[in-house]
Tab-separated table of C-alpha atoms in Angstrom:
chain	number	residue	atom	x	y	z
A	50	UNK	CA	115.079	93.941	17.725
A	51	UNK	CA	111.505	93.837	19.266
A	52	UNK	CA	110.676	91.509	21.901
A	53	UNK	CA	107.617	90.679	20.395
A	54	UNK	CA	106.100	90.281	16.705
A	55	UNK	CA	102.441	90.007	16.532
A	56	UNK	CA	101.295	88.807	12.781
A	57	UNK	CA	97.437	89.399	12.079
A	58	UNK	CA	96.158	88.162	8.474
A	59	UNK	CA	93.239	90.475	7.492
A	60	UNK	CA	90.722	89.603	4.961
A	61	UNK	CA	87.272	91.412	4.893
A	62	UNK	CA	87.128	91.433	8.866
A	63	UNK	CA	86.222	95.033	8.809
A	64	UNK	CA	83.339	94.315	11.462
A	65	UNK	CA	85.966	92.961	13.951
A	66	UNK	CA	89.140	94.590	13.230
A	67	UNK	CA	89.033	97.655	15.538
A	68	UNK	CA	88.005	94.822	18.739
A	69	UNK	CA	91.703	93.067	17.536
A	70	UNK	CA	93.891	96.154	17.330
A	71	UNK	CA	92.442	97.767	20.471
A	72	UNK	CA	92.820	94.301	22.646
A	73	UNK	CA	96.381	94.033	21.385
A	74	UNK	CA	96.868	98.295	22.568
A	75	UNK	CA	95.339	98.184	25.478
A	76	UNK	CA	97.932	95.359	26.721
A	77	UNK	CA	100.509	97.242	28.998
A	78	UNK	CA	103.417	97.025	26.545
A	79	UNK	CA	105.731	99.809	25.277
A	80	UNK	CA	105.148	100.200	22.243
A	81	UNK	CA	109.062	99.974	22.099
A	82	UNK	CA	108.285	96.470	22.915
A	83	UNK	CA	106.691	95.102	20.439
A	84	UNK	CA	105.087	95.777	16.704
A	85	UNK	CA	101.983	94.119	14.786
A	86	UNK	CA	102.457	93.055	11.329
A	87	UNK	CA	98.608	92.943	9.477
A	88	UNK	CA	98.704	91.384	6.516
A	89	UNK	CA	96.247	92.108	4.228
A	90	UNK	CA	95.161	89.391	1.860
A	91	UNK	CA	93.362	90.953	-0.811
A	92	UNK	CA	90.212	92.429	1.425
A	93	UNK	CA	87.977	94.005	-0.568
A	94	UNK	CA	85.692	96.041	2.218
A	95	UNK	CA	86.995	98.757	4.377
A	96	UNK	CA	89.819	96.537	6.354
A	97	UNK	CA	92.505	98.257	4.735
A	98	UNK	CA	91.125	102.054	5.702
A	99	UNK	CA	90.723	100.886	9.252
A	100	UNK	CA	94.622	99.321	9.399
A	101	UNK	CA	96.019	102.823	7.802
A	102	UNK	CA	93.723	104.573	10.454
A	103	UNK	CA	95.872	102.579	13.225
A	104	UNK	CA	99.132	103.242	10.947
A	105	UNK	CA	98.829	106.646	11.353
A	106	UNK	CA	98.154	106.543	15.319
A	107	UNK	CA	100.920	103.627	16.076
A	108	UNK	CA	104.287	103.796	14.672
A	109	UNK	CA	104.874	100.003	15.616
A	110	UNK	CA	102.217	99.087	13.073
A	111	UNK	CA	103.167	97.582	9.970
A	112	UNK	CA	100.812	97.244	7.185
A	113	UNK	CA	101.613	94.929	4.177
A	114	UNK	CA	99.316	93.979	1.349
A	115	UNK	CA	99.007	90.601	-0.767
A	116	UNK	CA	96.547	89.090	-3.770
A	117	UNK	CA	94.417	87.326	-1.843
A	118	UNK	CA	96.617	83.841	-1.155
A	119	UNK	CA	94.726	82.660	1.930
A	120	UNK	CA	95.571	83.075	5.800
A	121	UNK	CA	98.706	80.686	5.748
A	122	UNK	CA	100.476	82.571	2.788
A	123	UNK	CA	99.661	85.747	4.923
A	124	UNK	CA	101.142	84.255	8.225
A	125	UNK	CA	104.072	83.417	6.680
A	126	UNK	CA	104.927	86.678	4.745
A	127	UNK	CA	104.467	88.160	8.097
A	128	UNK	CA	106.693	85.845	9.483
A	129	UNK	CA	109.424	86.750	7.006
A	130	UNK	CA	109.568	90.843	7.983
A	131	UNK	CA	109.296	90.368	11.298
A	132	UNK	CA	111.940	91.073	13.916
A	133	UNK	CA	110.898	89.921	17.545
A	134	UNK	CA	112.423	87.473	19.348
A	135	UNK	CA	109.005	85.708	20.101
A	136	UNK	CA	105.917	85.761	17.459
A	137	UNK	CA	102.551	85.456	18.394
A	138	UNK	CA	99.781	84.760	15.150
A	139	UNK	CA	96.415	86.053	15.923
A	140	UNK	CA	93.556	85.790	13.747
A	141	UNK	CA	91.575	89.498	12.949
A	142	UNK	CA	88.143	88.805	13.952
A	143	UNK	CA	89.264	87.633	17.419
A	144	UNK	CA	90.540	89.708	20.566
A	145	UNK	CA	93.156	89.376	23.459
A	146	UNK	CA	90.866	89.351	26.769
A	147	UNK	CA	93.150	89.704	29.565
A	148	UNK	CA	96.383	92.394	30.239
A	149	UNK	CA	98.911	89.547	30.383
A	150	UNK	CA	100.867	89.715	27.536
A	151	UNK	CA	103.661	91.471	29.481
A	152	UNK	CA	104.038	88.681	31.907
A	153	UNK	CA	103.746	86.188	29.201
A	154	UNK	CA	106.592	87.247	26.947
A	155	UNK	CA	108.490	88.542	30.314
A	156	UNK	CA	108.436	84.450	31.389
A	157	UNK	CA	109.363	83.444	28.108
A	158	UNK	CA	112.323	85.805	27.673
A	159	UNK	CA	113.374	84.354	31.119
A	160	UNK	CA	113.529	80.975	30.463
A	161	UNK	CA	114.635	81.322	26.730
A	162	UNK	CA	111.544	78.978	25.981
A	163	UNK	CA	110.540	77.673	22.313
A	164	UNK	CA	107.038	77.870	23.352
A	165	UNK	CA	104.930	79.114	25.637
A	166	UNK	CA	101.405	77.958	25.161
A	167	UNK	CA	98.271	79.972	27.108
A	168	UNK	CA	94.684	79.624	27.425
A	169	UNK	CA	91.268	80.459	25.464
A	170	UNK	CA	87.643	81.051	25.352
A	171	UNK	CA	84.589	80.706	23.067
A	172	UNK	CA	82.732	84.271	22.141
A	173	UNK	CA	79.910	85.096	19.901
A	174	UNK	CA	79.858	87.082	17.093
A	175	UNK	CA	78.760	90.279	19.158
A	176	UNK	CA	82.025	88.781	21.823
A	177	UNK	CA	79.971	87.448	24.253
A	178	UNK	CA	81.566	84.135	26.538
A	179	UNK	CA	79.610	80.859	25.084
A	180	UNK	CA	78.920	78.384	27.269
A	181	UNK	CA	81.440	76.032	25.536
A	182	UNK	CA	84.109	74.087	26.915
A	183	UNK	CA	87.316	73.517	25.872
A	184	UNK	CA	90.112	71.290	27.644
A	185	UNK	CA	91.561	73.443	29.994
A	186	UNK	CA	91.266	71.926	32.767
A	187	UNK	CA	92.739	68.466	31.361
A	188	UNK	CA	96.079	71.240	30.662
A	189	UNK	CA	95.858	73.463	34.204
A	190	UNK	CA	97.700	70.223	35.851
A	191	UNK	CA	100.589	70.991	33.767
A	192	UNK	CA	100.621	74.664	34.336
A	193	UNK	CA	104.508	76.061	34.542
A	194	UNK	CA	105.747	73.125	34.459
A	195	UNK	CA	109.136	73.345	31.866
A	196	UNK	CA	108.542	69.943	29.691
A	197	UNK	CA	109.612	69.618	25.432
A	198	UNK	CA	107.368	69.191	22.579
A	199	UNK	CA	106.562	65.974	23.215
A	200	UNK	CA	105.024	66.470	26.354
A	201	UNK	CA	103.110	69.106	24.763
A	202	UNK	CA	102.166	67.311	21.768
A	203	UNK	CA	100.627	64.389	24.115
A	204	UNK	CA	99.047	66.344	26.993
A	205	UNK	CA	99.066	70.132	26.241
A	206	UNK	CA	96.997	70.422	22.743
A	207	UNK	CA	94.025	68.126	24.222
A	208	UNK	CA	93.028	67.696	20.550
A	209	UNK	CA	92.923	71.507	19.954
A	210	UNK	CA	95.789	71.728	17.290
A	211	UNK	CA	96.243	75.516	17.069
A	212	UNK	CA	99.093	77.359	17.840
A	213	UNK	CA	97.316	79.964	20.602
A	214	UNK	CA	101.079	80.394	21.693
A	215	UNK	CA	104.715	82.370	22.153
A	216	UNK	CA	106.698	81.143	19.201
A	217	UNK	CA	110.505	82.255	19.106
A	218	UNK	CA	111.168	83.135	15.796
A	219	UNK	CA	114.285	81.341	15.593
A	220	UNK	CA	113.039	78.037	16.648
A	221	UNK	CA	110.586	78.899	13.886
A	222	UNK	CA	113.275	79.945	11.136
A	223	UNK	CA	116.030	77.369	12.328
A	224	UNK	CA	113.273	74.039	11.292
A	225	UNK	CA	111.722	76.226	8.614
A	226	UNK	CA	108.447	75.613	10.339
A	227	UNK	CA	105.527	77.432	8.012
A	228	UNK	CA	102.192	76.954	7.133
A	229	UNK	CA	101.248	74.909	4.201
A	230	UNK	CA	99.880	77.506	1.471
A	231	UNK	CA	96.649	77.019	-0.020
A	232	UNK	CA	95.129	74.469	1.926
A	233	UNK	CA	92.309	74.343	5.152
A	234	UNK	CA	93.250	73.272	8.007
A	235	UNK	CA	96.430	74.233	8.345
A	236	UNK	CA	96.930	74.341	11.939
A	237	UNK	CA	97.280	70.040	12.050
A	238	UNK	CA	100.227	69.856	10.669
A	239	UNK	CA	101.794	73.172	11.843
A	240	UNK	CA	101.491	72.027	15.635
A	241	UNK	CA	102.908	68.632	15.056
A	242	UNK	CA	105.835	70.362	13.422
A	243	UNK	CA	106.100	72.799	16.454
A	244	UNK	CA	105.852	70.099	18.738
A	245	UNK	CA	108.310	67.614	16.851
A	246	UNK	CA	111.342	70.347	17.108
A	247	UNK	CA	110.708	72.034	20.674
A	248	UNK	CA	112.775	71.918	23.521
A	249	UNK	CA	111.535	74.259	26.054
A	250	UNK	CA	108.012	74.530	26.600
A	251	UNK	CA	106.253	75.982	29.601
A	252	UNK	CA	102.171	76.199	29.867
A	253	UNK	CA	100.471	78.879	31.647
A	254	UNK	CA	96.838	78.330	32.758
A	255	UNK	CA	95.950	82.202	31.752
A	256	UNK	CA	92.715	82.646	29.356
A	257	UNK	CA	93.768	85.496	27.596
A	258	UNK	CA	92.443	84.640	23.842
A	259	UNK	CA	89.147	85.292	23.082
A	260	UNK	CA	87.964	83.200	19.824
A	261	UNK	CA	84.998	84.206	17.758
A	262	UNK	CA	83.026	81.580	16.715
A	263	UNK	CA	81.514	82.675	13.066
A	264	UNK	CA	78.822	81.318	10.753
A	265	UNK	CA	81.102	81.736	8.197
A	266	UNK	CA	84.150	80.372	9.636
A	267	UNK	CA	85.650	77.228	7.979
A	268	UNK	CA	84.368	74.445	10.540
A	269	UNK	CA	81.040	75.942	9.977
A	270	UNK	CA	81.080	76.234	6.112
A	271	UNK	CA	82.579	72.633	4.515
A	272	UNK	CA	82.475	71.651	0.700
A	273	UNK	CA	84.154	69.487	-1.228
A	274	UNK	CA	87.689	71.011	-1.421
A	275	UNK	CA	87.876	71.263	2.680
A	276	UNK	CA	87.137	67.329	3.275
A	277	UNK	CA	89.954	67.092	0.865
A	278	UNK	CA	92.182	68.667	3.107
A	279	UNK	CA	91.060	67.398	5.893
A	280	UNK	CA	92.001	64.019	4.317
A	281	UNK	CA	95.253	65.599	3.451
A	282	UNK	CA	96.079	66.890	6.754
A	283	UNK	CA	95.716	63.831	8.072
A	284	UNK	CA	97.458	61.615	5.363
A	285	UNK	CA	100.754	64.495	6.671
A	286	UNK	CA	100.827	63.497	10.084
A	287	UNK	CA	100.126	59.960	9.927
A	288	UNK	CA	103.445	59.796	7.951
A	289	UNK	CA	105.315	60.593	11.442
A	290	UNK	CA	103.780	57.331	12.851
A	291	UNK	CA	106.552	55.772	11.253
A	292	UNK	CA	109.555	58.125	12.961
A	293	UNK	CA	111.418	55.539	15.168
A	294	UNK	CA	112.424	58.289	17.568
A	295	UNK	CA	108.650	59.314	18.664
A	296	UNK	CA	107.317	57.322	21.420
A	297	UNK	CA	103.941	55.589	21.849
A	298	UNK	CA	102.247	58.226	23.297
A	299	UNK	CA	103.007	61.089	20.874
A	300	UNK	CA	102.251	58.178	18.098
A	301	UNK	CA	98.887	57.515	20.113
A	302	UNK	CA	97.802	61.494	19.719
A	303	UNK	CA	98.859	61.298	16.331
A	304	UNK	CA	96.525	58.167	15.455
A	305	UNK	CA	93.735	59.737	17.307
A	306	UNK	CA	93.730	63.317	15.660
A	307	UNK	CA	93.544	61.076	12.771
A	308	UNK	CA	90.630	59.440	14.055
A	309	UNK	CA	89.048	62.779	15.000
A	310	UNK	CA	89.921	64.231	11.660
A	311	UNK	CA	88.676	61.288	9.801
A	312	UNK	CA	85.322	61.053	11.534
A	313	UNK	CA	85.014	64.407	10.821
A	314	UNK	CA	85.361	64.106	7.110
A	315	UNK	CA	82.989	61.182	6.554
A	316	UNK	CA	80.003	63.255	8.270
A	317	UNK	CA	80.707	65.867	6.195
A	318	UNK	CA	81.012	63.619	3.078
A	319	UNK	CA	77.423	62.406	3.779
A	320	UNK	CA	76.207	66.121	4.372
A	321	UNK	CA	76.622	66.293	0.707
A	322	UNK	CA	73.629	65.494	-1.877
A	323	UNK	CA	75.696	64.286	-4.901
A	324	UNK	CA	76.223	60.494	-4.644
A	325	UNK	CA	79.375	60.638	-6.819
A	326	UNK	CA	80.519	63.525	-5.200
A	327	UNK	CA	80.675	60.984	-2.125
A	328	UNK	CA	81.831	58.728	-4.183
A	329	UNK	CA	84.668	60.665	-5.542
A	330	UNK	CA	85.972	61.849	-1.470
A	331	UNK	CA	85.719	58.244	-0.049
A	332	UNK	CA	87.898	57.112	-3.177
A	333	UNK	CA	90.716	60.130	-2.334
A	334	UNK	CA	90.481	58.541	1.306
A	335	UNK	CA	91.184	55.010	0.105
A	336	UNK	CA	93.883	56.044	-2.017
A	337	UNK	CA	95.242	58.375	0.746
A	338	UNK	CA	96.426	55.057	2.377
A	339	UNK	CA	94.083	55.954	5.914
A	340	UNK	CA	92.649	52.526	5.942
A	341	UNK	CA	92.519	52.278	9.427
A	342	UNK	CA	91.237	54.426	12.132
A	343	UNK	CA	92.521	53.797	15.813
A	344	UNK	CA	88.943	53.684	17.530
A	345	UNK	CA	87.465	57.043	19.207
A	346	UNK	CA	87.488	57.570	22.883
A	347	UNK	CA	83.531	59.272	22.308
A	348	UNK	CA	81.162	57.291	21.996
A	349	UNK	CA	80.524	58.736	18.112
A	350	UNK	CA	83.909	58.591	17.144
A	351	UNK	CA	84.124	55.190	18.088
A	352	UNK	CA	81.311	53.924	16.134
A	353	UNK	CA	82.033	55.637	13.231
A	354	UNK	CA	85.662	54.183	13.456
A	355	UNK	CA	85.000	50.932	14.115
A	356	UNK	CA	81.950	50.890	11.102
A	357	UNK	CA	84.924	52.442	9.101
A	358	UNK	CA	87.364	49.727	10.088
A	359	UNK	CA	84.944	46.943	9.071
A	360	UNK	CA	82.966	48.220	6.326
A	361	UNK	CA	85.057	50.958	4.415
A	362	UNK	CA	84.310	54.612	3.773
A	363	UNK	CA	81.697	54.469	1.448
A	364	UNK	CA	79.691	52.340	3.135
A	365	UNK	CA	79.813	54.262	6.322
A	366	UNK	CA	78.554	56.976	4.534
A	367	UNK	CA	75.587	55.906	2.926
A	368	UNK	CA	74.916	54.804	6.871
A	369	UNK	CA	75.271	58.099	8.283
A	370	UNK	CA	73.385	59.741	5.414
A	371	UNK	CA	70.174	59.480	6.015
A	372	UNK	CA	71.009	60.255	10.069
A	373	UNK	CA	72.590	63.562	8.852
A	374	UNK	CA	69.933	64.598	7.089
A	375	UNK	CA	67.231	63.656	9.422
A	376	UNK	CA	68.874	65.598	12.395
A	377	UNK	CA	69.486	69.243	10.001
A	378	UNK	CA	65.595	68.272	9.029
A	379	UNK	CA	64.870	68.123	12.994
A	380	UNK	CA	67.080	71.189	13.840
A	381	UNK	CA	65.481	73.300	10.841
């Protein structure tokens, strides 16, 4: 059994791919150590030529190939062939910075951990650092200190819900934690689950992801079917806000991704330019059941909130409208 299973999706990445495998081989692993399991989803450029190309040089590489079912049907048929004790899911257009891996997986071997849960930084398209924050330092408090999943859940993710982290596969397999198929936004859900069933978690402050921010990637490019699962990711964890055995503050996070989420959505609803295509999404939220939103701790998330709380979706929306369009019409 391998110590580590790395699972890449690939679809039509063939700009970034070699910048992914190469990060992950220059790491100072045996290659006895681990193996990479890239998952192609149905790419139709050259993706596929460049993953044989590494076949043929690394014997730890496993290749397997899918219709195109989307990144979460791809992370979990990885999931299912591989055979390390810890998995790690990376996405194929972004690349490990830092030769740490080693020490990672060494730390979680040693303390038999269910996660271990590492650091992360904003690129370019070209990989150049962006001068974009993220919440580590809210996290590096917490660094190596061995908490459970509810201590990560409330002061580890910082709002970032995806899993840049050690999984054991086990943990994984034992609460049949996967990733919903066919849906955006996937990650929610998947971290609450991870978080609702760990144990032993340990955070190291180590910035060894680097993630590519593209025109093109799904935060960037919304329409109508992601604000409906947006609305659906959040209608799934809100359900947990009635589990007796969480405590305030892991219900707290919960109502406040929720918030986040939901903010989110509207904005984009009023991005779009049919009125009963508006309609039609602040109808799916009513009938979601979100018809409260625990108000935002910025200062936008709180007024959109609170308008929401009072007023309803729709109404918010045809608020926010004419501000959304103004400020694209002002940016160009």
């Amino acid at each position: 059994m391998k110590e580590l299973s790395i699972i890449i999706p690939v679809y039509n990445v063939q700009k970034y791919l070699e910048d992914c495998l190469l990060s992950i081989y220059k790491q100072s692993l045996s290659l006895e150590t681990f193996e990479v399991i890239a998952v192609n989803d149905g790419s139709t450029d050259s993706s596929i030529d460049i993953l044989r190309e590494y076949g043929e040089i690394y014997p730890n590489l496993t290749i397997i190939s899918q219709e195109n079912k989307g990144q979460s049907a791809a992370r979990n048929n990885g999931l299912a062939v591989a055979s390390g004790k810890y998995v790690f899911f990376m996405d194929s257009d972004d690349f490990l910075c830092l030769d740490s891996l080693a020490s990672l997986l060494s730390k979680a071997v040693e303390h038999d951990l269910d996660v271990l849960r590492f650091d992360y930084k904003f690129v370019d398209e070209k990989g150049n650092e962006l001068d974009k924050k993220t919440n580590r330092d809210k996290r590096k408090r917490y660094s190596d200190w061995l908490v459970d999943g509810k201590f990560l859940y409330e002061h580890l993710y910082q709002g970032e819900f995806f899993c840049l982290s050690l999984l054991k596969r086990i943990f994984l397999l034992k609460y049949s934690i996967l990733y919903k198929e066919g849906v955006f936004f996937e990650d929610v859900e998947y971290a609450l689950k991870v978080a609702y069933h760990a144990n032993k978690v340990i955070y190291i402050d180590s910035c060894i992801y680097a993630y590519r921010q593209r025109v093109t990637s799904t935060i960037y490019t919304i329409d109508k079917k992601k604000v409906t699962d947006i609305i659906g990711a959040s209608t799934s964890i809100l359900k947990y806000v009635n589990d007796s055995s969480l405590g305030n503050g892991f219900k707290y996070v919960i109502k406040d991704t929720v918030t986040n989420l939901m903010v989110f959505a509207l904005l984009r609803i009023a991005e779009l330019k049919e009125k009963e295509e508006q309609k039609s999404l602040c109808a799916l939220i009513h009938e979601s059941g979100v018809s409260h939103l625990q108000p935002g701790r910025e200062v936008k998330e709180y007024i959109i909130s609170c308008g929401f709380n009072i007023l309803g979706g729709w109404h918010v929306v045809r608020i926010l409208y004419p501000v959304v369009w103004l400020k694209k019409k002002l940016k160009g």
